[in-house]
Coordinates of C-alpha atoms in Angstrom, one line a residue:
M980 CA 39.3 31.7 -37.1
G981 CA 39.8 31.0 -33.7
K982 CA 38.6 27.8 -31.7
K983 CA 35.2 28.2 -30.6
D984 CA 34.7 28.4 -26.8
T985 CA 32.4 25.4 -26.0
S986 CA 33.0 25.8 -21.9
H987 CA 29.5 27.5 -21.7
E988 CA 27.5 25.8 -24.0
D989 CA 25.9 23.0 -21.9
R990 CA 25.5 24.6 -18.8
I991 CA 22.0 23.6 -18.1
S992 CA 23.5 20.2 -17.7
S993 CA 25.0 20.9 -14.3
L994 CA 22.4 22.5 -12.7
P995 CA 21.1 20.9 -9.1
E996 CA 17.6 19.3 -9.7
E997 CA 16.1 22.1 -7.6
I998 CA 17.4 24.8 -9.6
L999 CA 16.3 22.6 -12.5
L1000 CA 12.7 22.9 -10.7
M1001 CA 12.0 25.5 -10.2
I1002 CA 12.8 26.6 -13.7
L1003 CA 10.3 23.7 -15.0
D1004 CA 7.5 25.5 -13.0
K1005 CA 7.8 28.8 -14.4
L1006 CA 7.5 27.2 -17.7
D1007 CA 4.6 25.8 -20.3
T1008 CA 4.9 22.2 -19.8
R1009 CA 4.3 21.3 -23.3
T1010 CA 6.4 23.8 -24.6
T1011 CA 10.3 23.3 -27.1
V1012 CA 11.7 24.8 -24.6
T1013 CA 10.9 22.2 -21.6
T1014 CA 12.0 19.4 -24.4
I1015 CA 15.1 21.4 -25.1
I1016 CA 15.8 21.6 -21.1
L1017 CA 14.5 18.2 -20.5
S1018 CA 16.8 16.8 -23.8
K1019 CA 20.2 18.5 -21.8
R1020 CA 19.9 17.6 -19.0
W1021 CA 19.6 13.5 -19.9
R1022 CA 21.1 13.5 -23.1
D1023 CA 25.1 12.8 -21.6
L1024 CA 23.8 10.2 -18.8
P1025 CA 21.6 7.1 -20.3
R1026 CA 23.4 4.8 -18.5
R1027 CA 23.6 6.6 -15.3
L1028 CA 20.1 7.2 -14.7
P1029 CA 18.2 5.7 -11.6
T1030 CA 15.4 3.1 -13.5
S1031 CA 12.9 3.9 -10.3
Y1032 CA 11.7 7.3 -9.6
N1033 CA 9.3 8.6 -6.4
L1034 CA 7.0 11.8 -7.4
A1035 CA 5.9 12.1 -4.1
V1036 CA 4.2 15.6 -3.0
D1037 CA 5.1 14.9 0.5
D1038 CA 8.1 16.4 -1.1
I1039 CA 6.8 19.7 -1.8
L1040 CA 4.9 19.8 0.9
P1041 CA 5.8 22.0 3.6
P1042 CA 6.6 20.8 7.4
R1043 CA 3.8 22.8 8.5
Y1044 CA 1.6 21.1 6.7
H1045 CA 2.7 17.5 8.2
R1046 CA 2.3 19.4 11.8
L1047 CA -1.1 20.3 11.1
K1048 CA -2.5 16.9 9.6
H1049 CA -1.0 15.5 12.7
L1050 CA -2.8 17.4 14.6
N1051 CA -6.0 17.0 12.5
E1052 CA -5.7 13.2 13.2
E1053 CA -4.9 13.6 16.6
A1054 CA -8.5 15.3 17.0
K1055 CA -10.6 12.9 15.2
S1056 CA -8.9 10.0 17.2
A1057 CA -9.6 11.5 20.3
Y1058 CA -13.1 12.3 19.4
E1059 CA -13.5 8.3 17.9
T1060 CA -12.2 7.3 21.6
E1061 CA -14.8 9.5 23.9
K1062 CA -17.1 7.8 21.3
N1063 CA -16.2 4.5 22.0
V1064 CA -14.9 5.2 26.0
H1065 CA -18.8 6.0 26.6
K1066 CA -20.7 4.2 24.1
L1067 CA -22.9 6.9 22.8
T1068 CA -26.1 5.4 21.3
D1069 CA -28.4 8.3 21.5
I1070 CA -28.1 10.0 18.0
Y1071 CA -28.5 13.9 19.8
A1072 CA -25.4 13.1 22.3
I1073 CA -23.4 11.8 19.0
K1074 CA -24.3 15.1 16.9
A1075 CA -23.1 17.4 20.1
R1076 CA -20.1 15.4 20.3
H1077 CA -19.6 15.9 17.0
E1078 CA -20.1 19.1 16.2
R1079 CA -17.9 20.2 19.2
W1080 CA -15.3 17.9 17.2
M1081 CA -15.7 19.7 14.4
A1082 CA -15.3 23.0 15.4
K1083 CA -11.7 22.2 16.0
I1084 CA -10.8 20.6 13.2
R1085 CA -12.1 23.2 11.0
P1086 CA -10.0 26.1 11.1
L1087 CA -7.2 23.4 10.3
T1088 CA -8.6 21.7 7.1
A1089 CA -8.9 24.9 5.6
I1090 CA -5.6 25.7 6.0
L1091 CA -4.5 22.0 4.8
E1092 CA -6.7 22.5 1.9
R1093 CA -4.8 25.9 1.1
Y1094 CA -1.4 24.1 1.1
G1095 CA -2.7 21.3 -0.6
R1096 CA -4.0 23.5 -4.0
R1097 CA -0.4 25.1 -4.1
A1098 CA 1.8 21.9 -3.5
M1099 CA -0.7 19.7 -6.6
R1100 CA -0.4 23.2 -9.1
R1101 CA 3.7 22.8 -8.3
Y1102 CA 3.2 18.9 -8.8
V1103 CA 1.4 18.8 -12.1
K1104 CA 3.8 21.0 -13.5
Q1105 CA 6.5 18.6 -12.7
V1106 CA 4.7 15.5 -13.2
N1107 CA 3.6 16.6 -16.6
A1108 CA 7.0 17.7 -17.7
F1109 CA 8.5 14.4 -16.3
L1110 CA 6.0 12.2 -18.4
L1111 CA 4.7 14.2 -20.8
A1112 CA 7.7 14.5 -22.4
S1113 CA 8.9 14.1 -25.9
K1114 CA 9.8 10.7 -27.3
N1115 CA 13.7 11.3 -28.2
V1116 CA 13.8 12.2 -24.1
R1117 CA 12.0 8.7 -22.9
Q1118 CA 14.3 7.0 -24.9
L1119 CA 17.3 8.3 -22.9
R1120 CA 15.8 8.3 -19.8
P1121 CA 14.3 4.5 -19.4
V1122 CA 12.0 4.1 -16.2
Q1123 CA 11.0 0.0 -15.0
K1124 CA 10.0 1.2 -11.6
L1125 CA 7.4 4.9 -10.8
R1126 CA 6.1 5.9 -7.8
L1127 CA 3.3 8.1 -7.9
Q1128 CA 1.8 10.1 -4.4
M1129 CA -0.9 12.9 -4.6
L1130 CA -3.5 14.6 -3.5
G1131 CA -6.4 12.9 -4.6
R1132 CA -8.8 15.6 -4.2
W1133 CA -7.1 16.8 -7.8
H1134 CA -7.4 14.1 -9.5
E1135 CA -7.9 15.6 -13.2
N1136 CA -4.8 14.3 -14.7
I1137 CA -4.7 10.3 -13.1
D1138 CA -5.7 9.0 -16.4
E1139 CA -3.8 10.7 -18.1
W1140 CA -0.8 9.7 -15.9
T1141 CA -0.9 6.4 -15.2
T1142 CA -1.9 5.7 -19.2
T1143 CA 1.1 7.5 -20.2
A1144 CA 3.2 5.9 -17.2
I1145 CA 2.6 2.1 -18.6
V1146 CA 2.0 2.8 -22.5
K1147 CA 4.5 5.5 -23.3
W1148 CA 7.2 4.8 -21.0
G1149 CA 7.0 1.1 -20.3
V1150 CA 6.6 1.2 -17.1
E1151 CA 7.1 -2.6 -15.1
D1152 CA 6.3 -1.6 -11.8
F1153 CA 3.4 1.1 -11.2
E1154 CA 2.9 3.0 -8.1
L1155 CA -0.5 5.7 -7.5
V1156 CA -0.8 6.6 -3.9
C1157 CA -4.0 8.8 -3.5
D1158 CA -3.8 10.5 -0.1
G1159 CA -7.5 11.9 1.3
Y1160 CA -9.8 11.1 -1.2
C1161 CA -10.7 8.1 -3.6
L1162 CA -10.5 8.0 -7.3
D1163 CA -11.1 5.6 -9.8
Y1164 CA -9.0 4.1 -12.9
D1165 CA -10.9 2.4 -15.6
L1166 CA -8.4 -0.6 -15.8
R1167 CA -10.3 -1.2 -19.4
Q1168 CA -8.0 1.5 -20.9
L1169 CA -5.1 -0.3 -21.1
D1170 CA -6.8 -3.5 -23.3
A1171 CA -6.8 -1.0 -26.5
Y1172 CA -2.2 -1.2 -26.2
R1173 CA -0.3 -4.0 -26.7
N1174 CA 2.9 -5.3 -25.9
L1175 CA 2.7 -3.8 -22.3
R1176 CA 5.3 -4.3 -19.9
L1177 CA 4.0 -3.7 -16.5
E1178 CA 4.1 -7.0 -14.0
R1179 CA 3.7 -4.8 -11.0
L1180 CA 0.7 -2.9 -10.5
A1181 CA 0.4 -1.1 -6.6
L1182 CA -2.8 1.1 -5.8
T1183 CA -3.7 3.0 -2.3
N1184 CA -6.8 4.7 -1.9
C1185 CA -7.3 4.3 -5.6
Q1186 CA -10.5 1.8 -7.2
P1187 CA -9.0 -0.5 -9.7
V1188 CA -12.4 -0.6 -12.0
C1189 CA -13.0 -3.9 -13.8
V1190 CA -9.9 -5.1 -12.5
W1191 CA -11.6 -8.8 -12.5
S1192 CA -12.7 -8.3 -16.5
C1193 CA -9.6 -6.7 -17.0
L1194 CA -7.4 -7.7 -20.6
T1195 CA -3.8 -6.2 -18.9
V1196 CA -4.2 -7.4 -15.7
K1197 CA -4.2 -10.8 -17.0
R1198 CA -0.3 -10.1 -17.1
L1199 CA 0.3 -9.1 -14.0
T1200 CA 2.4 -10.9 -11.7
K1201 CA 2.3 -9.2 -8.6
L1202 CA -0.8 -7.1 -7.5
S1203 CA -1.1 -4.9 -4.5
L1204 CA -4.0 -2.5 -3.2
S1205 CA -4.9 -0.5 -0.2
E1206 CA -7.8 0.6 1.0
S1207 CA -9.5 -0.8 -1.6
S1208 CA -13.8 -1.4 -1.6
Y1209 CA -13.2 -4.3 -3.5
M1210 CA -12.2 -6.8 -1.0
G1211 CA -15.5 -8.4 -1.6
M1212 CA -14.5 -9.1 -5.4
V1213 CA -10.7 -11.1 -4.7
N1214 CA -11.9 -14.5 -6.1
G1215 CA -12.9 -13.0 -9.1
I1216 CA -9.6 -10.9 -9.3
L1217 CA -7.9 -14.0 -8.6
A1218 CA -9.3 -16.0 -11.4
N1219 CA -8.5 -13.1 -14.0
C1220 CA -5.3 -12.3 -12.8
V1221 CA -4.6 -15.9 -14.2
Q1222 CA -0.1 -14.7 -14.0
L1223 CA -0.3 -13.7 -10.6
T1224 CA 2.0 -14.8 -7.7
D1225 CA 2.0 -12.1 -5.7
F1226 CA -1.2 -10.7 -4.2
R1227 CA -1.0 -7.7 -0.8
I1228 CA -4.0 -6.4 -0.1
T1229 CA -3.9 -3.6 3.2
Q1230 CA -6.4 -1.7 5.5
S1231 CA -9.8 -3.2 3.8
R1232 CA -12.3 -0.2 4.8
Y1233 CA -15.2 -2.2 5.4
Y1234 CA -15.5 -5.1 7.9
R1235 CA -16.1 -8.7 6.7
A1236 CA -17.2 -10.9 9.7
N1237 CA -16.0 -13.9 6.7
F1238 CA -13.5 -13.5 3.9
V1239 CA -13.1 -16.4 1.8
I1240 CA -10.4 -16.9 -0.9
C1241 CA -11.0 -20.0 -3.8
A1242 CA -9.2 -19.7 -6.6
P1243 CA -8.5 -23.6 -7.6
S1244 CA -6.6 -22.0 -11.1
S1245 CA -4.4 -19.8 -9.5
K1246 CA -1.1 -19.4 -9.5
L1247 CA -0.2 -17.1 -6.4
K1248 CA 2.6 -18.4 -4.8
N1249 CA 2.2 -14.8 -1.8
L1250 CA -0.2 -13.9 0.2
Q1251 CA -0.3 -10.7 2.3
V1252 CA -3.4 -9.3 4.4
D1253 CA -2.0 -6.6 6.5
R1254 CA -4.3 -4.2 9.5
C1255 CA -7.7 -5.6 7.3
N1256 CA -10.9 -5.8 9.4
F1257 CA -11.8 -9.3 8.7
G1258 CA -13.8 -11.3 11.4
K1259 CA -12.5 -15.0 9.9
I1260 CA -10.2 -15.5 6.9
H1261 CA -10.8 -19.1 5.0
L1262 CA -8.0 -19.7 2.6
N1263 CA -10.2 -22.3 1.1
C1264 CA -8.4 -23.2 -2.2
L1265 CA -4.8 -22.2 -3.2
P1266 CA -3.0 -25.4 -4.2
C1267 CA 0.1 -23.2 -5.0
L1268 CA -0.2 -20.6 -2.2
E1269 CA 3.4 -21.0 -0.3
I1270 CA 3.5 -18.2 2.0
F1271 CA 0.6 -16.3 4.1
V1272 CA 1.6 -13.1 6.3
C1273 CA -1.3 -12.0 8.6
R1274 CA -0.8 -8.8 10.5
G1275 CA -3.0 -6.5 12.5
R1276 CA -6.1 -7.6 14.8
P1277 CA -5.7 -11.1 16.0
T1278 CA -7.8 -12.9 13.3
K1279 CA -9.1 -16.7 12.8
L1280 CA -7.7 -18.8 10.2
F1281 CA -9.2 -21.5 8.4
Y1282 CA -7.2 -23.6 6.0
G1283 CA -8.5 -25.7 3.5
E1284 CA -6.5 -26.7 0.1
V1285 CA -3.2 -25.4 0.4
P1286 CA -1.0 -28.3 -0.1
Q1287 CA 2.1 -26.3 -1.0
L1288 CA 1.8 -23.9 1.7
R1289 CA 5.3 -23.8 3.5
L1290 CA 5.6 -20.8 5.7
V1291 CA 3.3 -18.4 8.1
S1292 CA 3.7 -15.1 9.3
L1293 CA 1.8 -14.5 11.4
D1294 CA 1.9 -10.6 13.3
Y1295 CA -1.2 -9.8 16.2
L1296 CA -1.6 -6.9 18.4
Q1297 CA -3.9 -7.4 20.7
T1298 CA -5.8 -4.7 22.1
E1299 CA -9.6 -3.9 23.9
D1300 CA -10.5 -1.9 20.4
N1301 CA -9.6 -5.2 18.8
D1302 CA -11.3 -8.4 20.5
I1303 CA -12.9 -10.6 18.8
D1304 CA -15.4 -13.0 19.6
D1305 CA -15.1 -16.7 20.9
E1306 CA -17.5 -19.6 20.6
S1307 CA -16.5 -20.4 24.1
G1308 CA -17.9 -16.7 25.3
S1309 CA -14.1 -15.5 26.1
K1310 CA -12.9 -12.1 24.9
R1311 CA -9.6 -11.8 26.2
T1312 CA -7.4 -15.1 25.8
Y1313 CA -7.2 -17.4 22.7
P1314 CA -5.5 -20.8 21.9
P1315 CA -3.1 -20.7 19.3
S1316 CA -5.1 -23.5 17.6
K1317 CA -7.7 -20.7 16.8
F1318 CA -4.8 -19.4 14.1
F1319 CA -4.4 -22.7 12.9
K1320 CA -7.6 -24.4 11.7
R1321 CA -6.7 -27.5 9.8
V1322 CA -3.3 -26.1 9.1
P1323 CA -0.5 -28.4 6.5
Q1324 CA 2.7 -29.4 7.6
L1325 CA 4.6 -26.3 8.0
D1326 CA 8.7 -25.9 7.2
C1327 CA 8.9 -22.6 8.9
L1328 CA 6.3 -20.4 11.3
V1329 CA 7.0 -17.1 12.5
L1330 CA 4.7 -15.4 15.3
Q1331 CA 4.6 -11.9 16.9
F1332 CA 1.4 -12.0 19.3
K1333 CA 2.0 -8.7 21.2
G1334 CA -0.3 -6.6 23.8
P1335 CA -0.1 -5.3 27.1
Q1336 CA -1.4 -8.2 28.8
M1337 CA -1.5 -11.9 27.9
W1338 CA -3.8 -13.6 25.6
I1339 CA -2.5 -16.5 24.4
E1340 CA -3.5 -19.3 26.5
P1341 CA -0.3 -21.5 27.4
F1342 CA -2.0 -24.6 27.8
V1343 CA -3.3 -25.9 24.4
V1344 CA -0.1 -27.9 22.7
L1345 CA -0.7 -28.5 19.3
S1346 CA -0.4 -31.7 16.7
E1347 CA -0.4 -29.7 13.7
F1348 CA 3.3 -28.2 13.8
T1349 CA 5.1 -32.2 13.6
Q1350 CA 6.8 -31.7 10.4
L1351 CA 7.9 -27.7 11.6
K1352 CA 11.6 -27.2 11.4
K1353 CA 12.5 -23.5 11.8
L1354 CA 10.2 -21.4 14.5
F1355 CA 10.7 -17.7 15.1
I1356 CA 9.0 -15.5 17.9
A1357 CA 9.8 -12.0 17.9
N1358 CA 8.7 -9.1 20.0
V1359 CA 7.6 -11.3 22.9
P1360 CA 6.9 -8.7 26.0
V1361 CA 8.8 -9.3 28.5
N1362 CA 5.8 -9.0 31.3
W1363 CA 4.2 -12.7 29.1
D1364 CA 4.6 -15.8 30.4
A1365 CA 7.4 -18.2 28.8
L1366 CA 5.2 -21.1 29.1
W1367 CA 3.4 -20.9 26.4
I1368 CA 6.5 -21.1 23.8
L1369 CA 8.0 -23.7 25.7
L1370 CA 4.4 -26.0 25.4
L1371 CA 4.8 -25.0 21.5
L1372 CA 8.6 -26.4 21.3
D1373 CA 6.8 -29.7 23.1
A1374 CA 4.6 -29.5 19.7
T1375 CA 7.5 -29.4 17.2
P1376 CA 9.4 -33.0 17.6
A1377 CA 11.1 -31.9 14.3
L1378 CA 12.3 -28.3 15.2
E1379 CA 15.9 -27.5 13.9
S1380 CA 16.4 -23.9 14.4
L1381 CA 14.7 -21.9 16.9
H1382 CA 14.8 -18.1 17.1
V1383 CA 13.2 -15.8 19.7
H1384 CA 13.2 -12.2 20.5
I1385 CA 12.5 -10.3 23.8
D1386 CA 11.1 -6.7 23.5
N1387 CA 12.5 -5.2 26.9
S1388 CA 10.8 -2.1 25.9
S1389 CA 7.7 -3.0 27.3
E1390 CA 6.3 -3.5 30.8
E1391 CA 8.6 -4.6 33.6
R1392 CA 7.7 -7.2 35.3
S1393 CA 9.0 -9.3 38.5
A1394 CA 11.2 -12.3 37.4
G1395 CA 10.5 -14.5 39.6
D1396 CA 6.7 -15.3 38.3
L1397 CA 8.6 -15.8 34.9
C1398 CA 11.4 -18.6 36.7
D1399 CA 8.6 -20.4 38.3
S1400 CA 6.4 -20.5 35.2
L1401 CA 9.6 -22.6 33.3
D1402 CA 9.7 -25.6 35.5
A1403 CA 5.9 -25.8 36.6
G1404 CA 3.6 -27.7 33.5
V1405 CA 6.2 -28.6 30.9
R1406 CA 6.3 -32.2 29.7
Q1407 CA 9.7 -33.7 30.1
D1408 CA 10.0 -34.6 26.1
R1409 CA 13.0 -33.6 24.9
Y1410 CA 14.2 -31.0 21.8
R1411 CA 15.7 -34.0 20.0
H1412 CA 16.1 -32.1 17.0
L1413 CA 16.9 -29.1 18.0
K1414 CA 20.7 -27.4 16.5
E1415 CA 20.4 -24.0 17.1
L1416 CA 18.9 -21.4 19.5
V1417 CA 19.2 -17.8 18.9
V1418 CA 18.1 -15.5 21.9
A1419 CA 17.5 -12.1 20.9
G1420 CA 17.0 -8.8 23.5
F1421 CA 19.2 -11.2 26.0
E1422 CA 20.6 -8.9 29.1
G1423 CA 21.6 -12.1 31.3
L1424 CA 18.4 -11.9 33.7
G1425 CA 17.6 -14.6 35.9
W1426 CA 14.6 -15.6 33.8
Q1427 CA 16.0 -15.7 30.1
T1428 CA 19.1 -17.8 31.8
G1429 CA 16.3 -20.4 33.0
F1430 CA 15.0 -20.5 30.0
V1431 CA 18.2 -20.7 28.0
R1432 CA 19.6 -23.6 30.4
L1433 CA 16.5 -25.3 30.3
I1434 CA 16.0 -25.8 25.9
M1435 CA 20.0 -26.9 26.1
K1436 CA 18.9 -29.0 29.0
R1437 CA 15.9 -31.1 26.5
S1438 CA 18.7 -30.5 23.5
P1439 CA 20.9 -33.1 23.0
L1440 CA 22.0 -32.4 19.1
L1441 CA 22.3 -28.1 20.1
R1442 CA 25.3 -27.1 18.9
R1443 CA 24.6 -23.5 18.9
V1444 CA 23.5 -20.8 21.3
H1445 CA 23.3 -17.3 20.1
L1446 CA 22.6 -14.7 23.0
L1447 CA 22.7 -10.6 21.4
D1448 CA 21.1 -7.5 22.4
G1449 CA 18.8 -6.6 18.9
E1450 CA 15.6 -5.8 17.1
V1451 CA 14.1 -7.6 14.1
R1452 CA 12.8 -6.4 10.8
D1453 CA 11.7 -7.4 7.9
D1454 CA 13.3 -9.7 5.9
E1455 CA 13.5 -7.8 2.1
Q1456 CA 14.7 -10.9 0.6
E1457 CA 11.8 -12.8 1.6
L1458 CA 8.5 -12.7 2.3
G1459 CA 7.3 -13.2 6.2
A1460 CA 10.3 -13.4 7.6
L1461 CA 12.7 -11.6 9.7
Q1462 CA 16.0 -11.0 10.6
I1463 CA 17.8 -10.1 13.8
V1464 CA 19.6 -6.4 13.6
P1465 CA 22.2 -6.6 16.6
R1466 CA 23.3 -3.4 18.5
R1467 CA 26.4 -3.4 20.3
R1468 CA 26.6 -4.5 24.2
E1469 CA 29.4 -3.7 26.4
W1470 CA 29.7 -6.9 28.6
H1471 CA 31.5 -6.4 31.4
E1472 CA 34.3 -9.2 32.1
C1473 CA 33.4 -10.2 35.4
E1474 CA 29.2 -10.3 34.1
R1475 CA 29.9 -11.8 31.0
A1476 CA 31.8 -14.7 32.9
E1477 CA 29.1 -15.1 35.5
V1478 CA 26.1 -15.7 32.9
L1479 CA 28.3 -17.8 30.7
D1480 CA 28.7 -20.0 34.2
D1481 CA 25.5 -19.5 35.2
L1482 CA 24.5 -20.9 31.5
T1483 CA 27.5 -24.1 31.7
A1484 CA 27.0 -24.9 35.2
G1485 CA 26.1 -28.9 35.5
F1486 CA 26.6 -29.3 32.0
R1487 CA 29.6 -31.5 31.0
W1488 CA 29.7 -31.1 26.9
P1489 CA 28.1 -27.6 26.9
P1490 CA 27.4 -26.5 23.1
Q1491 CA 29.3 -23.3 21.7
I1492 CA 27.2 -19.9 23.5
I1493 CA 28.0 -17.1 21.5
L1494 CA 27.6 -13.8 24.2
E1495 CA 27.0 -10.3 22.3

């Protein structure tokens, strides 16, 4: 007998992903045929398979859907802006404007819902084919991290998908994103199972029912809640999640005048509050907290028993719409002390104070930063007065490293005002321990050169000055930290020589200056 021809035996294994998904769309996801296809697909590649999967409905929705959604959001923003500008209080005027807004978005909403129904039908088939595969397929295709992003109105499969992913697949890092309508998932469904591997849970627009009493979440080390209405139960969540070390809350739905966190038995080390509508945040009792990050509108901060806190990162954007009240009656400017009430001795401080107008009072010197070793000030608008940075340096006598990033894309301002403010009102104290100065966004302008020279004069131990053009991004390795991404700038030799001469003029032993 002739030798068996095997050249066409396993064609399904070589099919591209998009062709495979088209086939699965036409099949009943629970049939044996689907299982065979998946088994052949992943049978011979167990070691090369990714352990992280992102199944997003956005990948199925057409581009026109996203364009219409953007128009819908713009119409809503315009309606809210108009209502705030005119300060409407009359119910009939509000109703009339609301009707005009609804007349604009009603046709868009119908089209968006039609696209959503079509996409979700395909999405359900694909997720079912992925998650509801046989046990043999699950053994060949390990999944450590899984992200599901769906449209919240179609929620019939949410309980089955979540339970299957965590229980049968043994997912360690699970993220569920529900766009549009808010969903609920009762975490007590997981308490009936043992030996679960779940360590990180991230829920967006999905309410974690009974998270404060569920037995499964006791083993979580990371928890992220976004667009949740459970912010008032944070202390109960922290008390139940006894192993939790990383907690993030994002985009709180409701305004809270006082957000109080008190968890004396918590092991929480990293806390991030991102774009939440809080008036004041009280960190009353978090004995293990090391890193605290707060982003969004300027929020007053009060620190209680946080003895291990070593890094605070504040990213505040002040606009006319998010002014916060002040006991003094001012709604425009705030002293830095508003954000450091009884703060412990820190090692590192990261500040991003932004806005069209300067809202930091430059005449308040803090006494809480006597042990600070590293200071990173990022996204400083070029139209802001640099005096507040120098005054802040006066309050950090132990500082060893200073990073400043200047946002040159902000509104321009004449350099003369800034240069004049550098010498006015600055104390004559020396920065006796400063060894490193990094200025990103340096363009050789007069006030920038004067700013660097002044720090060089007052820093006898300064050994390295790094001047470059670049932008800052969040450091993926460390929460709250920033990293500078340099941009290549071509300096003409004459221009470079002029800048270096201006910087070193009058110095007998200038520090090493790196100009990029």
